[in-house]
CSV table of C-alpha atoms and ligand atoms in Angstrom, one decimal:
chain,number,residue,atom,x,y,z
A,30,UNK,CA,-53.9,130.6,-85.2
A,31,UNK,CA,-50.9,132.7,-86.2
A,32,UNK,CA,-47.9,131.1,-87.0
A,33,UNK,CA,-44.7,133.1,-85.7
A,34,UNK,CA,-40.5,132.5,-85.4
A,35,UNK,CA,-39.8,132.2,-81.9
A,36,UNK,CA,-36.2,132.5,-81.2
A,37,UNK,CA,-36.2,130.8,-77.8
A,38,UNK,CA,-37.4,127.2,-78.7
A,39,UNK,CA,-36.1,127.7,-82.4
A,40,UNK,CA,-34.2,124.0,-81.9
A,41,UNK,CA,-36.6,121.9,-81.0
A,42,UNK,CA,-39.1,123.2,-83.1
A,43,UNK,CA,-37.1,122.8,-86.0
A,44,UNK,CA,-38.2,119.4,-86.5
A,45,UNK,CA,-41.3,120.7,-86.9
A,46,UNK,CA,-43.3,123.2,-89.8
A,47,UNK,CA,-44.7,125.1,-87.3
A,48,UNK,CA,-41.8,127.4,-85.7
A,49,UNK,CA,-44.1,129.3,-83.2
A,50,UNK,CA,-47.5,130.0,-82.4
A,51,UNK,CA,-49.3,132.9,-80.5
A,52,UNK,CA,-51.6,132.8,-78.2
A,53,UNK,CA,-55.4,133.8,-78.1
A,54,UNK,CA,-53.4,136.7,-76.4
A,55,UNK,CA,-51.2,137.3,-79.0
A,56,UNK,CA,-48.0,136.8,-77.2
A,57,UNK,CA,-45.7,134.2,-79.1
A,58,UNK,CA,-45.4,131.0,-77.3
A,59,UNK,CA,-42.6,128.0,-77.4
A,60,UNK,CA,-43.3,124.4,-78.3
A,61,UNK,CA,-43.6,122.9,-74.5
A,62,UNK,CA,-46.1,126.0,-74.1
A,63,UNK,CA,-48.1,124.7,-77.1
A,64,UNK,CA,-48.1,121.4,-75.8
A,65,UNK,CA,-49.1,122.3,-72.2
A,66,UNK,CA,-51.8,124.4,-73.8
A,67,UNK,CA,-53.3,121.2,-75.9
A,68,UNK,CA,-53.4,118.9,-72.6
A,69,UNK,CA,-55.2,122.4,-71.3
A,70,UNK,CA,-57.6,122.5,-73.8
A,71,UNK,CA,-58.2,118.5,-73.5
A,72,UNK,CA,-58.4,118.8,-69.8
A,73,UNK,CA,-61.5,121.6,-70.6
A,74,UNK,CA,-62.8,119.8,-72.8
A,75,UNK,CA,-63.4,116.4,-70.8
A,76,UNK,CA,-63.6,118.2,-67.4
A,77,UNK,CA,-67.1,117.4,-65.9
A,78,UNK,CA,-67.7,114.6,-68.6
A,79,UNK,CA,-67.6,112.6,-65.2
A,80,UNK,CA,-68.3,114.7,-62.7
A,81,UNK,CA,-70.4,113.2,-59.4
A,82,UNK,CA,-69.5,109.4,-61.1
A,83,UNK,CA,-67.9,107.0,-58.7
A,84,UNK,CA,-65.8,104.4,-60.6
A,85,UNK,CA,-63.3,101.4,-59.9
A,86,UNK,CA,-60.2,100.5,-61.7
A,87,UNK,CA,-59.2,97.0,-61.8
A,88,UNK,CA,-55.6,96.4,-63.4
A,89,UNK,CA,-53.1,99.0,-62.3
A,90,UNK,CA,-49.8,97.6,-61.9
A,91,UNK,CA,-47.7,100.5,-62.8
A,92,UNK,CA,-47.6,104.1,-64.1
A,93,UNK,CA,-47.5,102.0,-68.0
A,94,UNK,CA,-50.6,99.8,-67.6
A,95,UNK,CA,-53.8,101.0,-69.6
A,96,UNK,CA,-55.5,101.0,-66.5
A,97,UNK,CA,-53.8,103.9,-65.5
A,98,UNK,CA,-54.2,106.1,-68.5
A,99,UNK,CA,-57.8,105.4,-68.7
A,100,UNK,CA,-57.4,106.1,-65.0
A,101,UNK,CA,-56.0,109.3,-65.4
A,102,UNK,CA,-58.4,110.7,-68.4
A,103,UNK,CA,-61.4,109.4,-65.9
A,104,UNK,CA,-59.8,111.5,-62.8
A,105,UNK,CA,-59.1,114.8,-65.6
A,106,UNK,CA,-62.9,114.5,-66.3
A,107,UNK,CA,-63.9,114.6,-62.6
A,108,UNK,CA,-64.4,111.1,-61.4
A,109,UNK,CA,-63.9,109.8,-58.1
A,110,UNK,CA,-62.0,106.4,-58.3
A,111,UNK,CA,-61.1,103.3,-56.4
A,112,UNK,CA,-58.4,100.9,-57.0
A,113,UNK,CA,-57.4,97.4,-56.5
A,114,UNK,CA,-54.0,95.9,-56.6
A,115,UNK,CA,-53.4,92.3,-56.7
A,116,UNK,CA,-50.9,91.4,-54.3
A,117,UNK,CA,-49.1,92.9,-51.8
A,118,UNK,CA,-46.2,93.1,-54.1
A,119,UNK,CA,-47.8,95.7,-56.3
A,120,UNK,CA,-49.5,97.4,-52.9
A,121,UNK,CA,-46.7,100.4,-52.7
A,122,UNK,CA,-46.4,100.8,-56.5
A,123,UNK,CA,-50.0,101.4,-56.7
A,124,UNK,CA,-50.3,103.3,-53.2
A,125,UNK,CA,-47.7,106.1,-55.0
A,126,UNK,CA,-49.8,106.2,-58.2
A,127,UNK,CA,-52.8,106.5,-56.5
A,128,UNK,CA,-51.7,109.2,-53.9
A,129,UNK,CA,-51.3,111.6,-56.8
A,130,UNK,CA,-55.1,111.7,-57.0
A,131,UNK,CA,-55.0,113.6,-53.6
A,132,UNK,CA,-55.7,111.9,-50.1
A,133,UNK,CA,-58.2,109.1,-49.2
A,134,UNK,CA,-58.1,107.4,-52.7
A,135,UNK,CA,-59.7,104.2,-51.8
A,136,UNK,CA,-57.5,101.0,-52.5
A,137,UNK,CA,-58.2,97.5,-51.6
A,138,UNK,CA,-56.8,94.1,-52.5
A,139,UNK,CA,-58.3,91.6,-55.0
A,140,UNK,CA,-56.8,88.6,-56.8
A,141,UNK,CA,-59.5,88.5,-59.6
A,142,UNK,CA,-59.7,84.5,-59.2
A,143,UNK,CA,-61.2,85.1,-55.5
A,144,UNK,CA,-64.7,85.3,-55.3
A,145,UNK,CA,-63.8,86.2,-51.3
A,146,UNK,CA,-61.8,88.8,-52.6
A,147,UNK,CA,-64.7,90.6,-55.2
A,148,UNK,CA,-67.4,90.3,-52.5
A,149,UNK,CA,-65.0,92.3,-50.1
A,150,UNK,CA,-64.4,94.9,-52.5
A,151,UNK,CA,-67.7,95.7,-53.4
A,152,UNK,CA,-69.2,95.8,-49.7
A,153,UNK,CA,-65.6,98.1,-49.2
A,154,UNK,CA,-67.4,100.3,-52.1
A,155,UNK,CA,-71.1,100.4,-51.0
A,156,UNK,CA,-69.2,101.5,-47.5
A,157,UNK,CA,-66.7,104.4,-49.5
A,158,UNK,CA,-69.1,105.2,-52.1
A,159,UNK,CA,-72.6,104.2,-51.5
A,160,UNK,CA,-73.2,104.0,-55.4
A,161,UNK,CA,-71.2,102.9,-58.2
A,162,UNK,CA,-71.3,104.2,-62.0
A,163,UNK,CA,-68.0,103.1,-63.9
A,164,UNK,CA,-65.5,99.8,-63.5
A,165,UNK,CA,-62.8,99.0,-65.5
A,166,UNK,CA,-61.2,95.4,-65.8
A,167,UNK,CA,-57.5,95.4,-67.5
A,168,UNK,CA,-57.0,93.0,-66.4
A,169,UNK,CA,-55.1,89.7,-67.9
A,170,UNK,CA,-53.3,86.6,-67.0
A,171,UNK,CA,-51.5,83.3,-68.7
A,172,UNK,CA,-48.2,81.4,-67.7
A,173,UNK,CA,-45.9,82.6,-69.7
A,174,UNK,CA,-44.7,78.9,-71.2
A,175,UNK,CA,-48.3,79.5,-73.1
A,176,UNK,CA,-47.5,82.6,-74.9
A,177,UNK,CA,-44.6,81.5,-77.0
A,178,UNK,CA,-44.5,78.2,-79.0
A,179,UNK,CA,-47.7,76.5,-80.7
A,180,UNK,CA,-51.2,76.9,-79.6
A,181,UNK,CA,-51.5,73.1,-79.9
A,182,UNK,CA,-49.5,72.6,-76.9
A,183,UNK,CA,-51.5,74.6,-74.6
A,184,UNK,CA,-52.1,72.5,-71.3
A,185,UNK,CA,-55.2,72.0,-69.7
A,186,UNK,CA,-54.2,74.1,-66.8
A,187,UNK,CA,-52.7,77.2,-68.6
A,188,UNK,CA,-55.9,76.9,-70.8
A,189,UNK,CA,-58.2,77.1,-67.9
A,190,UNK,CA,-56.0,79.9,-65.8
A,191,UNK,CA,-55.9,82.3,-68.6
A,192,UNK,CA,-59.6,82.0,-69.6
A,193,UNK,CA,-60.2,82.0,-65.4
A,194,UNK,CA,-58.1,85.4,-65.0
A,195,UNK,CA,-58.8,87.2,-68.1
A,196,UNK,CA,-62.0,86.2,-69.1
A,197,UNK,CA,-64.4,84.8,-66.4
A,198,UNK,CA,-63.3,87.6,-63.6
A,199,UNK,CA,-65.3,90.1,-66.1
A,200,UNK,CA,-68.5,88.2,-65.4
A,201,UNK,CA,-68.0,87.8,-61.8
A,202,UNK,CA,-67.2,91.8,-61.4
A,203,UNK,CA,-70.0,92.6,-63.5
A,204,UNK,CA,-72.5,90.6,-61.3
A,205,UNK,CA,-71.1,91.9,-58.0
A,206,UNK,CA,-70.6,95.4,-59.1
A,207,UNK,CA,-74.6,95.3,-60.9
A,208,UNK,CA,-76.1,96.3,-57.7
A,209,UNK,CA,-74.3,99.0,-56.4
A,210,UNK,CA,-75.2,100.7,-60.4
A,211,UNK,CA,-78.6,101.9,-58.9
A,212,UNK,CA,-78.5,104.9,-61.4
A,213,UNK,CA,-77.4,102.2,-64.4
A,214,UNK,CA,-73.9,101.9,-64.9
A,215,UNK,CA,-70.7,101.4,-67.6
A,216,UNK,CA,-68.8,98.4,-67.5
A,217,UNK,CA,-65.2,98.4,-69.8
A,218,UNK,CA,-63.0,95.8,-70.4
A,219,UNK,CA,-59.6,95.4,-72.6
A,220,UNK,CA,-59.2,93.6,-75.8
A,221,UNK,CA,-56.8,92.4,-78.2
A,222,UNK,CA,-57.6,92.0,-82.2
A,223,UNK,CA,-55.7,88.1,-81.3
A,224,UNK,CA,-59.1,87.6,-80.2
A,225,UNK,CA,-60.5,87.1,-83.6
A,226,UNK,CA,-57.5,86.7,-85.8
A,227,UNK,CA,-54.6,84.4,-85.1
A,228,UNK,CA,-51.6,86.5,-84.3
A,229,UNK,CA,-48.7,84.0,-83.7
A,230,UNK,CA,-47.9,83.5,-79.8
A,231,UNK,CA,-50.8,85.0,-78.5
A,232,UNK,CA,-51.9,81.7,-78.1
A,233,UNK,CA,-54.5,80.9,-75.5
A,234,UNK,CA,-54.6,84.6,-74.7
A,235,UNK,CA,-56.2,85.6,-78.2
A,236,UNK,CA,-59.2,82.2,-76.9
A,237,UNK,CA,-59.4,83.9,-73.6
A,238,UNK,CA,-60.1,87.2,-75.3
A,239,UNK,CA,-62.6,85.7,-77.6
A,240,UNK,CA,-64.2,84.3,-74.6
A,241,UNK,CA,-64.0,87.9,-72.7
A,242,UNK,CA,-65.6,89.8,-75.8
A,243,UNK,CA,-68.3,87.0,-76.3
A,244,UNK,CA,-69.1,87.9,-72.3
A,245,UNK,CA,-68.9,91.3,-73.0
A,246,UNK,CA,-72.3,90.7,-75.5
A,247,UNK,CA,-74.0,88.5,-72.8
A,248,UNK,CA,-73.6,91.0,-70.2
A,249,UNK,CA,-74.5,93.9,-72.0
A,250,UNK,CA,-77.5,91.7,-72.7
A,251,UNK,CA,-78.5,91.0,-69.5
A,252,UNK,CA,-77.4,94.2,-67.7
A,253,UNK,CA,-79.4,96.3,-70.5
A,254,UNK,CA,-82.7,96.8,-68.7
A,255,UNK,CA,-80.6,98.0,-65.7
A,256,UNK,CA,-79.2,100.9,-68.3
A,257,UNK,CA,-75.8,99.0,-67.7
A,258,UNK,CA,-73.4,99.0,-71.1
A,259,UNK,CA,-70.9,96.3,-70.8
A,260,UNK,CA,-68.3,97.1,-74.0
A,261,UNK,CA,-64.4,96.6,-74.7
A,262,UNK,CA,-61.7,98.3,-76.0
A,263,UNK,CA,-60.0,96.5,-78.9
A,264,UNK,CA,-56.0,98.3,-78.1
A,265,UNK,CA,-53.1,98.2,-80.2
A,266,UNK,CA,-49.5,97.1,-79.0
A,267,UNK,CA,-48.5,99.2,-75.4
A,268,UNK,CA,-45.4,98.4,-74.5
A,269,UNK,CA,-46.7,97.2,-70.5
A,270,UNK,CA,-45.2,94.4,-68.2
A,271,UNK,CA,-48.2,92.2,-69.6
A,272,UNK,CA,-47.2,92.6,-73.1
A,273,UNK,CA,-43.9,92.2,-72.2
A,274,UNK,CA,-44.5,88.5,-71.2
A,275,UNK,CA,-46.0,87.8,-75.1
A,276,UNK,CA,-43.0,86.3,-77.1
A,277,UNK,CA,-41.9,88.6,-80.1
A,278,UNK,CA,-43.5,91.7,-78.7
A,279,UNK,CA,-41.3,94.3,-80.2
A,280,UNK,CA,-41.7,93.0,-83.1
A,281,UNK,CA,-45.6,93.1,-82.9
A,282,UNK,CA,-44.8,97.0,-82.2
A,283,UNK,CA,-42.4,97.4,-85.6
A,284,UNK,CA,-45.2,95.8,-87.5
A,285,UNK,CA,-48.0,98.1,-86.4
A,286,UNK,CA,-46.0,101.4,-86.7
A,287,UNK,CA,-45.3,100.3,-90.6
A,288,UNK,CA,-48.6,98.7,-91.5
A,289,UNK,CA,-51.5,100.4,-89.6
A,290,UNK,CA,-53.4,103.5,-91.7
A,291,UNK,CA,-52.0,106.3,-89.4
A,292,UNK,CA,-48.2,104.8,-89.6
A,293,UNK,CA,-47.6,104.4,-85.7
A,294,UNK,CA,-48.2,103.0,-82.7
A,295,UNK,CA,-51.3,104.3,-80.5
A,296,UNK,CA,-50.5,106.3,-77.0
A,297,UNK,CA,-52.0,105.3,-73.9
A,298,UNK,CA,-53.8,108.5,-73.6
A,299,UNK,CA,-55.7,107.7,-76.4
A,300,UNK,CA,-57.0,104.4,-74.7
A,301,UNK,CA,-57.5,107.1,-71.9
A,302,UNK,CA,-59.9,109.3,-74.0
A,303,UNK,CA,-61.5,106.4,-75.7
A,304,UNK,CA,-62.5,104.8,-71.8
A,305,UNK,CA,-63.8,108.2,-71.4
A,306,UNK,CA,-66.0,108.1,-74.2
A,307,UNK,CA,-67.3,104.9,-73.4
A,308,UNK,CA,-67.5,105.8,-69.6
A,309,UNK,CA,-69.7,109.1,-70.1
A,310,UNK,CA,-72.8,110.0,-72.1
A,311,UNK,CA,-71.4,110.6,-74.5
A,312,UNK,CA,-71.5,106.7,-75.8
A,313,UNK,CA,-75.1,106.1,-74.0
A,314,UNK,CA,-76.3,104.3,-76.7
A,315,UNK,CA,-73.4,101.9,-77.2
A,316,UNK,CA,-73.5,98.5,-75.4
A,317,UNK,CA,-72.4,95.5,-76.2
A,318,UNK,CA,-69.4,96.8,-78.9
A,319,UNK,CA,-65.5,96.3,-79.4
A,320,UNK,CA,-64.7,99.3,-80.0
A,321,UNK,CA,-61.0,99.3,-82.0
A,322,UNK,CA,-58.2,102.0,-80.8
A,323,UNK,CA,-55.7,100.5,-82.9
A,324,UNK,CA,-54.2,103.3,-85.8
A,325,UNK,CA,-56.7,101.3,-87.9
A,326,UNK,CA,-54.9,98.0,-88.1
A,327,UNK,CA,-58.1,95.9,-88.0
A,328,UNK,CA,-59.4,97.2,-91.2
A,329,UNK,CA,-56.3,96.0,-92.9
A,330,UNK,CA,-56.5,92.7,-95.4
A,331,UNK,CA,-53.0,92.9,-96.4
B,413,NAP,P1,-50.4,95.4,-67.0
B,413,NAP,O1,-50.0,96.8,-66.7
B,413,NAP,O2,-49.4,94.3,-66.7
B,413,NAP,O3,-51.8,95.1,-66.4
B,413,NAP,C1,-52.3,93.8,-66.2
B,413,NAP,C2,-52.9,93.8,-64.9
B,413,NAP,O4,-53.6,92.5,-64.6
B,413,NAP,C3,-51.9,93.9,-63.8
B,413,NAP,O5,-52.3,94.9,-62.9
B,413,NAP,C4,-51.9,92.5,-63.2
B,413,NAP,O6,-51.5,92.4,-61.8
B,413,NAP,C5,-53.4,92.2,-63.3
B,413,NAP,N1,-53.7,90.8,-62.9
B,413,NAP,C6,-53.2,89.7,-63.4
B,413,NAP,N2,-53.7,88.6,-62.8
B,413,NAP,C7,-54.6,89.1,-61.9
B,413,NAP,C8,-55.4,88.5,-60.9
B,413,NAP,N3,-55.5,87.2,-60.7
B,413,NAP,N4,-56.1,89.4,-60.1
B,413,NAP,C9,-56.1,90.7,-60.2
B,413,NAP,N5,-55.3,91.3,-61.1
B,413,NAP,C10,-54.5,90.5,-61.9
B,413,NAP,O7,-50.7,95.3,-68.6
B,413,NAP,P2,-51.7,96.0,-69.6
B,413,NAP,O8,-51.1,95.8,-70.9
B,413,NAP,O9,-52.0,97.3,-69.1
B,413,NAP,O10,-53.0,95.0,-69.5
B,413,NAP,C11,-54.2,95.5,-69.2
B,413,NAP,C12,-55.3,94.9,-70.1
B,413,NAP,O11,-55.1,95.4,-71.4
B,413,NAP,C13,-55.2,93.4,-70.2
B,413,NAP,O12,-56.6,92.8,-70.3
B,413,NAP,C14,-54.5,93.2,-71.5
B,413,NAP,O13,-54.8,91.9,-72.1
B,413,NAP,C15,-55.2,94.3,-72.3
B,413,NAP,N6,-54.5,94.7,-73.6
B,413,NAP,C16,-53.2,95.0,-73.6
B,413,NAP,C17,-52.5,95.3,-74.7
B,413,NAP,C18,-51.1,95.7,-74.8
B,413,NAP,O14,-50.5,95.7,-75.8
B,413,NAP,N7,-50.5,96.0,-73.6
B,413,NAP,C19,-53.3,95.4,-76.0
B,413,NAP,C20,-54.6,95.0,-75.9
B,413,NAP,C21,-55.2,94.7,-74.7
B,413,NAP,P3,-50.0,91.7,-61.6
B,413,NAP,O15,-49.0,92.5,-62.3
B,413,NAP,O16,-50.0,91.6,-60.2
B,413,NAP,O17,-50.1,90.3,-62.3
């Protein structure tokens, strides 16, 4: 790569050591040309990863959930997806995410503490699909009293919705979904480090994650002789409406940036590749694993 002075995006690039770069063509190129050309070259480099896979994507509430950055980076790579949204609330939000996939993206409705609702969604995806090879869950739930205060104080009811949203659904998706994974299968859920260290006001969320990553190892277990892979992504702070409800949230994101390895926060489109990775061949030996997309904060002691 030659590096070159390009007069036209001298400003913004000034920021940077790198004033211009040419092309394979040798024409000198501008900074939002560079960048376009790196998503280019990522788009190559994970297009077909997925190709012919039929997937499902549980959790997208808006265009910041994870679910729809691993969404994306599963579309980029040649996937054809469903969604499901929860309520009808989220219905249009969804519908315009969805619709940028092109026409026909199938979408159907399922509160994740309905067993109604999961067995309608999968006969809706042996009908649309026939056969299924990916599903996501990102999905996660606890009333909001619970995720600020003392742990000790977590009712009995807020104890047994979070670990009932967050935790169980994964099971009963995995056993409905099972089945339609004739040619075996991947199965990802989301994860939060609270899980196995305390991290003040994540409460009953960081049980129901330990829970959720426990199942994760069952699963994998059981689904194993079907060549299903059950793991989770372990994800740093994203600044989403879920995290939003945790109390002290922006200051969970000024402590990662400081004190992680790499000095910042992670970017949903890294979730995005890492779902690919553990969505395609590429990982077809890894079951049962948290795998941590976090700038390296788990490593950390002190
Ligand atoms: P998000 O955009 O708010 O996604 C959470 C999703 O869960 C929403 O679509 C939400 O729908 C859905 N949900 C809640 N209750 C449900 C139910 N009963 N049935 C069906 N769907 C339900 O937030 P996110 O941060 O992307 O969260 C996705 C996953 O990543 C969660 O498992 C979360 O714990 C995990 N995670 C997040 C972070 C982070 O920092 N953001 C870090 C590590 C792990 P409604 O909006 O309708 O409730």
């Amino acid at each position: 790569m030659i590096i070159k002075r390009c007069a036209s995006d001298q400003a913004a690039l000034s920021k940077w050591n790198v004033i211009a770069v040419r092309s394979t063509e040798d024409a000198p190129v501008g900074l939002t040309e560079l960048r376009r050309s790196q998503n280019m070259r990522r788009m190559q480099t994970t297009t077909g990863l997925l190709s012919g896979r039929n997937g499902i994507v549980f959790g997208v509430a808006n265009k910041r959930s994870i679910a729809w950055a691993i969404a994306q980076a599963w579309h980029e790579a040649g996937a054809r997806l469903a969604f499901t949204y929860q309520g009808e609330r989220l219905k249009e939000n969804v519908e315009e995410l969805v619709g940028t996939f092109g026409e026909g993206v199938p979408l159907y409705p399922c509160d994740v503490t309905r067993d109604e609702d999961i067995a309608r969604v999968f006969e809706n995806v042996a009908r649309d699909f026939g056969r299924l090879d990916i599903l996501l869950h990102s999905v996660a739930f606890a009333p909001r009293e619970a995720l600020e205060g003392r742990f000790l104080d977590t009712t009995r009811e807020a104890f047994r919705i979070a670990h009932d949203v967050s935790a169980y659904s994964l099971v009963a998706l995995a056993r409905a979904a099972a089945p339609l994974m004739i040619n075996g299968g991947s199965i990802i859920a989301m994860t939060y480090y609270g899980a196995v260290k305390v991290v003040p006001h994540y409460n009953v969320m960081g049980v129901a994650k330990a829970a959720l990553e426990a199942s994760v190892r069952y699963l994998a277990y059981d689904l194993g002789p079907q060549k299903i892979r059950v793991n989770a992504i372990s994800a740093g702070p994203v600044n989403t409406l879920a995290a939003r409800g945790i109390a002290g949230f922006t200051t969970i994101l000024k402590h990662y940036e400081e004190r992680t390895p790499l000095r910042r926060n992670i970017e949903p489109r890294e979730l995005g590749l890492a779902g690919l990775f553990l969505a395609s061949d590429m990982s077809s030996a890894t079951t049962g694993q948290v795998l941590y997309v976090d700038c390296g904060y788990e490593i950390m002691g002190m």
